[in-house]
CSV table of C-alpha atoms in Angstrom, one decimal:
chain,number,residue,atom,x,y,z
A,1,MET,CA,-31.9,-28.1,14.0
A,2,SER,CA,-28.7,-25.9,13.3
A,3,ASP,CA,-29.2,-21.5,13.5
A,4,GLU,CA,-29.5,-19.6,10.5
A,5,ARG,CA,-28.1,-16.2,11.3
A,6,THR,CA,-28.5,-13.5,8.7
A,7,ILE,CA,-25.1,-11.4,8.1
A,8,ALA,CA,-26.1,-8.0,6.9
A,9,MET,CA,-23.4,-5.9,6.1
A,10,ALA,CA,-22.6,-2.6,7.8
A,11,THR,CA,-24.0,0.7,5.7
A,12,PRO,CA,-20.8,3.6,5.2
A,13,ALA,CA,-21.5,5.5,8.7
A,14,GLU,CA,-21.8,2.6,10.2
A,15,MET,CA,-18.3,2.5,7.9
A,16,ALA,CA,-16.8,5.2,8.8
A,17,ARG,CA,-17.1,4.8,12.8
A,18,LEU,CA,-15.4,2.4,12.1
A,19,VAL,CA,-12.5,3.1,10.3
A,20,GLN,CA,-11.9,6.1,12.9
A,21,ASP,CA,-12.0,3.4,15.6
A,22,THR,CA,-10.1,0.9,14.2
A,23,MET,CA,-8.0,4.5,13.4
A,24,LEU,CA,-7.0,5.5,16.3
A,25,TYR,CA,-6.8,1.9,17.4
A,26,LYS,CA,-3.2,1.5,16.1
A,27,ALA,CA,-2.8,5.7,16.6
A,28,GLN,CA,-2.2,5.3,20.3
A,29,ALA,CA,-0.5,1.4,20.0
A,30,THR,CA,3.1,1.1,21.5
A,31,VAL,CA,6.2,3.1,19.8
A,32,PRO,CA,7.4,-1.3,19.4
A,33,ARG,CA,4.2,-2.6,18.3
A,34,THR,CA,3.8,-0.1,15.8
A,35,LEU,CA,7.5,-0.9,14.0
A,36,LEU,CA,6.6,-4.5,14.2
A,37,LEU,CA,3.7,-4.4,13.0
A,38,SER,CA,4.1,-1.9,10.2
A,39,LEU,CA,8.0,-4.6,9.7
A,40,THR,CA,5.4,-7.1,8.8
A,41,GLY,CA,2.9,-4.5,6.0
A,42,GLY,CA,6.2,-3.5,3.9
A,43,GLY,CA,7.3,-7.3,4.2
A,44,TYR,CA,3.5,-8.9,3.1
A,45,ILE,CA,3.5,-5.4,0.0
A,46,ALA,CA,6.6,-7.0,-0.9
A,47,LEU,CA,5.7,-10.4,-1.0
A,48,GLY,CA,3.2,-9.1,-4.0
A,49,PHE,CA,5.8,-8.3,-6.3
A,50,VAL,CA,7.4,-10.8,-5.5
A,51,PHE,CA,4.3,-13.0,-6.7
A,52,TYR,CA,3.2,-10.2,-9.6
A,53,VAL,CA,6.9,-10.5,-11.0
A,54,THR,CA,6.8,-14.8,-11.5
A,55,THR,CA,3.7,-13.4,-12.8
A,56,GLN,CA,5.4,-11.5,-15.8
A,57,VAL,CA,8.4,-13.5,-16.9
A,58,GLY,CA,7.3,-15.2,-20.3
A,59,ALA,CA,3.7,-12.9,-19.9
A,60,GLU,CA,4.9,-10.8,-23.6
A,61,ALA,CA,2.9,-14.2,-25.1
A,62,LEU,CA,-0.6,-12.7,-23.1
A,63,PRO,CA,-1.7,-9.6,-24.7
A,64,TRP,CA,-0.3,-6.9,-22.9
A,65,GLY,CA,-3.9,-5.9,-20.3
A,66,VAL,CA,-4.8,-9.8,-20.1
A,67,ALA,CA,-0.9,-10.4,-18.2
A,68,LYS,CA,-1.6,-6.8,-16.4
A,69,LEU,CA,-5.2,-7.5,-15.0
A,70,LEU,CA,-3.3,-11.4,-14.3
A,71,GLY,CA,-0.3,-9.3,-12.4
A,72,GLY,CA,-2.8,-7.0,-11.0
A,73,VAL,CA,-4.5,-9.4,-9.5
A,74,VAL,CA,-1.5,-11.5,-7.6
A,75,PHE,CA,-0.5,-7.9,-6.0
A,76,SER,CA,-3.6,-8.4,-4.7
A,77,VAL,CA,-2.1,-11.2,-1.8
A,78,GLY,CA,0.1,-8.4,-0.9
A,79,LEU,CA,-3.2,-6.5,0.9
A,80,ILE,CA,-5.7,-9.1,2.2
A,81,LEU,CA,-2.7,-10.0,4.5
A,82,VAL,CA,-1.9,-6.7,5.5
A,83,VAL,CA,-5.4,-6.5,6.6
A,84,LEU,CA,-6.8,-9.1,7.4
A,85,THR,CA,-3.0,-10.2,10.2
A,86,GLY,CA,-4.2,-5.9,11.1
A,87,ALA,CA,-0.8,-5.7,9.7
A,88,ASP,CA,0.7,-1.4,9.8
A,89,LEU,CA,0.9,-0.1,5.5
A,90,PHE,CA,1.5,3.9,5.2
A,91,THR,CA,-0.5,3.6,2.8
A,92,SER,CA,-3.5,2.6,3.9
A,93,THR,CA,-2.7,5.1,7.1
A,94,THR,CA,-2.6,8.2,6.5
A,95,MET,CA,-6.1,7.5,6.7
A,96,THR,CA,-5.8,8.6,9.6
A,97,LEU,CA,-6.0,12.5,8.9
A,98,MET,CA,-8.8,12.1,10.0
A,99,LEU,CA,-8.6,11.3,13.1
A,100,LYS,CA,-6.8,14.9,13.7
A,101,ALA,CA,-9.7,16.5,11.7
A,102,SER,CA,-11.9,14.9,14.1
A,103,GLY,CA,-9.9,15.7,17.1
A,104,HIS,CA,-8.7,12.6,18.1
A,105,LEU,CA,-5.0,13.9,17.4
A,106,SER,CA,-2.2,16.3,17.6
A,107,TRP,CA,-0.4,17.2,14.1
A,108,TRP,CA,3.0,15.8,16.6
A,109,LYS,CA,0.9,13.2,16.5
A,110,LEU,CA,-0.4,12.3,13.7
A,111,LEU,CA,3.3,13.0,11.7
A,112,ARG,CA,4.8,11.1,14.4
A,113,HIS,CA,2.4,7.4,13.4
A,114,TRP,CA,2.7,8.0,9.9
A,115,GLY,CA,6.4,8.4,10.6
A,116,LEU,CA,7.0,4.9,12.1
A,117,VAL,CA,4.6,3.3,10.0
A,118,TYR,CA,7.0,4.8,6.9
A,119,LEU,CA,10.0,3.0,9.1
A,120,GLY,CA,9.2,0.3,9.3
A,121,ASN,CA,7.6,-0.6,6.1
A,122,ALA,CA,9.9,-0.1,4.7
A,123,ALA,CA,12.7,-1.8,6.4
A,124,GLY,CA,9.4,-4.6,6.4
A,125,ALA,CA,9.9,-4.3,2.4
A,126,LEU,CA,14.6,-4.4,2.3
A,127,THR,CA,13.4,-7.3,4.2
A,128,ILE,CA,12.1,-9.1,1.8
A,129,VAL,CA,15.0,-7.5,-1.0
A,130,ALA,CA,17.5,-9.0,1.6
A,131,LEU,CA,15.7,-12.6,1.2
A,132,MET,CA,15.8,-12.4,-2.2
A,133,VAL,CA,19.1,-11.6,-3.5
A,134,LEU,CA,20.5,-14.1,-0.3
A,135,GLY,CA,17.8,-16.8,-2.3
A,136,GLY,CA,19.0,-16.2,-5.7
A,137,VAL,CA,15.8,-15.8,-7.5
A,138,GLN,CA,16.6,-12.4,-9.7
A,139,HIS,CA,18.6,-15.9,-11.7
A,140,SER,CA,15.0,-17.6,-11.8
A,141,ALA,CA,13.8,-18.9,-15.1
A,142,ASP,CA,17.7,-18.5,-17.0
A,143,GLY,CA,17.5,-14.6,-14.9
A,144,ALA,CA,14.5,-13.3,-16.9
A,145,TRP,CA,12.9,-13.4,-13.3
A,146,GLY,CA,15.6,-10.4,-13.0
A,147,GLN,CA,15.0,-9.2,-15.9
A,148,VAL,CA,11.6,-8.2,-15.0
A,149,VAL,CA,12.5,-6.0,-11.8
A,150,LEU,CA,15.5,-4.5,-14.1
A,151,ALA,CA,12.2,-3.1,-15.9
A,152,ALA,CA,9.8,-2.2,-14.2
A,153,ALA,CA,12.1,-0.2,-12.2
A,154,SER,CA,13.3,1.7,-14.8
A,155,HIS,CA,9.9,2.9,-15.8
A,156,LYS,CA,9.0,3.8,-12.7
A,157,LEU,CA,12.3,6.0,-12.3
A,158,ASP,CA,11.3,7.5,-15.9
A,159,HIS,CA,7.8,9.6,-14.8
A,160,SER,CA,7.9,13.4,-14.2
A,161,PHE,CA,7.9,14.9,-10.7
A,162,ILE,CA,4.1,14.8,-11.6
A,163,GLU,CA,2.9,12.1,-13.1
A,164,ALA,CA,4.5,10.3,-10.5
A,165,LEU,CA,2.4,13.2,-8.0
A,166,ALA,CA,-0.1,11.9,-10.3
A,167,LEU,CA,-0.3,7.5,-10.6
A,168,GLY,CA,0.5,8.3,-6.8
A,169,VAL,CA,-3.1,10.1,-5.8
A,170,ALA,CA,-4.3,7.8,-8.0
A,171,CYS,CA,-2.8,4.5,-6.4
A,172,ASN,CA,-4.0,5.1,-2.8
A,173,LEU,CA,-7.5,7.0,-3.7
A,174,LEU,CA,-7.4,2.9,-4.7
A,175,VAL,CA,-6.2,1.7,-2.2
A,176,CYS,CA,-7.8,3.2,0.6
A,177,LEU,CA,-11.4,2.5,-1.6
A,178,ALA,CA,-10.3,-1.2,-1.1
A,179,VAL,CA,-9.3,-0.7,3.1
A,180,TRP,CA,-11.9,0.8,3.5
A,181,ALA,CA,-14.7,-1.2,1.6
A,182,ALA,CA,-12.7,-4.4,3.2
A,183,PHE,CA,-15.2,-2.8,6.8
A,184,SER,CA,-18.8,-4.1,5.1
A,185,GLY,CA,-17.6,-7.2,5.3
A,186,ARG,CA,-18.0,-9.9,8.0
A,187,THR,CA,-16.3,-12.2,6.9
A,188,THR,CA,-12.9,-13.7,5.4
A,189,THR,CA,-14.6,-14.4,1.9
A,190,ASP,CA,-16.7,-10.7,2.2
A,191,LYS,CA,-13.1,-8.8,2.7
A,192,ILE,CA,-11.3,-10.0,1.0
A,193,MET,CA,-14.0,-10.2,-2.5
A,194,ALA,CA,-13.4,-6.4,-1.5
A,195,LEU,CA,-10.3,-6.8,-1.5
A,196,VAL,CA,-9.1,-7.7,-5.0
A,197,GLY,CA,-10.8,-5.4,-7.7
A,198,PRO,CA,-9.3,-2.4,-6.5
A,199,VAL,CA,-6.0,-3.5,-6.5
A,200,ALA,CA,-5.6,-5.0,-9.5
A,201,LEU,CA,-6.7,-2.3,-11.2
A,202,PHE,CA,-4.5,-0.1,-9.5
A,203,VAL,CA,-1.8,-2.1,-10.0
A,204,ALA,CA,-2.3,-2.9,-14.2
A,205,THR,CA,-3.0,0.7,-14.0
A,206,GLY,CA,0.7,1.2,-13.5
A,207,PHE,CA,-0.3,3.4,-10.7
A,208,GLU,CA,3.1,4.1,-7.8
A,209,HIS,CA,2.6,2.6,-4.3
A,210,SER,CA,5.7,4.2,-2.0
A,211,VAL,CA,5.9,0.6,0.3
A,212,ALA,CA,6.0,-1.1,-3.3
A,213,ASN,CA,8.6,0.9,-4.5
A,214,MET,CA,10.6,0.2,-1.8
A,215,PHE,CA,11.1,-2.9,-2.9
A,216,LEU,CA,10.6,-3.1,-6.1
A,217,VAL,CA,14.2,-0.7,-6.8
A,218,PRO,CA,16.0,-1.0,-4.1
A,219,LEU,CA,15.5,-4.8,-5.6
A,220,ALA,CA,16.9,-3.8,-9.5
A,221,ILE,CA,19.6,-1.8,-7.4
A,222,PHE,CA,21.1,-4.3,-5.4
A,223,ILE,CA,20.8,-7.4,-8.5
A,224,GLN,CA,21.5,-4.7,-11.7
A,225,PRO,CA,25.4,-5.5,-11.4
A,226,GLU,CA,25.0,-9.1,-11.9
A,227,LEU,CA,22.2,-9.2,-14.2
A,228,ALA,CA,23.3,-5.6,-16.5
A,229,PRO,CA,26.3,-4.8,-15.8
A,230,ALA,CA,27.1,-2.7,-18.8
A,231,GLY,CA,23.5,-0.8,-15.5
A,232,VAL,CA,20.4,0.6,-16.4
A,233,GLU,CA,20.2,4.0,-16.9
A,234,HIS,CA,18.6,6.5,-14.4
A,235,LEU,CA,19.1,3.4,-11.9
A,236,GLY,CA,20.2,4.5,-8.6
A,237,TRP,CA,19.1,6.1,-4.7
A,238,TRP,CA,18.9,9.6,-5.2
A,239,THR,CA,17.2,9.5,-9.0
A,240,PHE,CA,15.0,6.5,-6.7
A,241,LEU,CA,14.1,9.5,-4.1
A,242,THR,CA,13.5,12.4,-6.1
A,243,ALA,CA,12.1,11.2,-9.1
A,244,ASN,CA,10.1,9.3,-7.4
A,245,LEU,CA,9.5,8.1,-4.2
A,246,VAL,CA,9.1,12.0,-2.8
A,247,PRO,CA,6.5,12.4,-4.9
A,248,VAL,CA,4.9,8.9,-4.8
A,249,THR,CA,4.6,9.7,-1.2
A,250,LEU,CA,2.9,12.8,-1.3
A,251,GLY,CA,0.4,11.9,-3.9
A,252,ASN,CA,-1.0,8.4,-2.1
A,253,ILE,CA,-1.0,11.1,0.9
A,254,ILE,CA,-3.7,13.3,-1.3
A,255,GLY,CA,-5.4,10.2,-2.6
A,256,GLY,CA,-5.7,8.2,0.7
A,257,GLY,CA,-5.9,10.6,3.0
A,258,LEU,CA,-7.1,13.7,1.7
A,259,MET,CA,-9.7,12.5,-1.2
A,260,ILE,CA,-10.5,8.6,1.2
A,261,GLY,CA,-10.1,9.1,5.0
A,262,LEU,CA,-11.2,13.4,5.2
A,263,PHE,CA,-13.8,12.5,2.5
A,264,TYR,CA,-16.0,10.9,3.8
A,265,TRP,CA,-15.5,11.2,7.2
A,266,LEU,CA,-17.2,14.5,6.6
A,267,VAL,CA,-19.7,12.3,4.7
A,268,PHE,CA,-20.3,10.2,7.1
A,269,ARG,CA,-18.8,12.4,9.8
A,270,PRO,CA,-20.2,9.8,14.2
A,271,LYS,CA,-22.7,11.6,16.0
A,272,ARG,CA,-19.8,11.3,19.1
A,273,ASP,CA,-18.1,13.2,16.2
A,274,ALA,CA,-20.4,16.1,15.6
A,275,GLY,CA,-19.7,18.7,18.0
A,276,ARG,CA,-15.9,19.0,17.9
């Protein structure tokens, strides 16, 4: 007779403890390990965006919302890979702000950890950029694949600073909600199901993810001379940094660090931190 077990979902309080313990474990990792796990994190999110772009080629034949929903669902593959492999991702790493509040990390250690993960994510994203360019993927579908990249990147650089900041907040509110909710699962299927919905929501609606943009915009800049010789307005490194990456990163910190990490730590504060 086979044994039957009921695997209960973690309670919200247990999830808060699990998130804090996991974030502390990651924050205390060695520099080489953090950089390597961050390299994969940036790469996996970039691969999710590759999948997104592929589904948008020819998607103009579909209703706009349906096309964006499809892109959002497939993009979630990136975050699924991050969570299941234990990779480090800057957007979810912002939740380590709870460790500062609980007294586990100093400001220096917190910012150092964020910086290492951010750097590693950028390297991972740019690695996938190099693979796409060298592989000539931008020429797929008679260049339509690359045109989707150019159009998407150009749109992201059209936001005002405040718009990019707000879209960054909304994005990481959902990304960190997805990661937090995944801690409730006891099986791989549970975790995947918790991740897909929030990620699909943020991508389909057009919210801004700093690490995903580290892939998309540089890729657009590199392929622009081939696919758009006349150039795309505003598509350049300085504009990317000032009009997108900086405000989106700040928004991601607010949305994930304050609105999810610190908020839920305060609501479900682990008992061992109550006296701190």
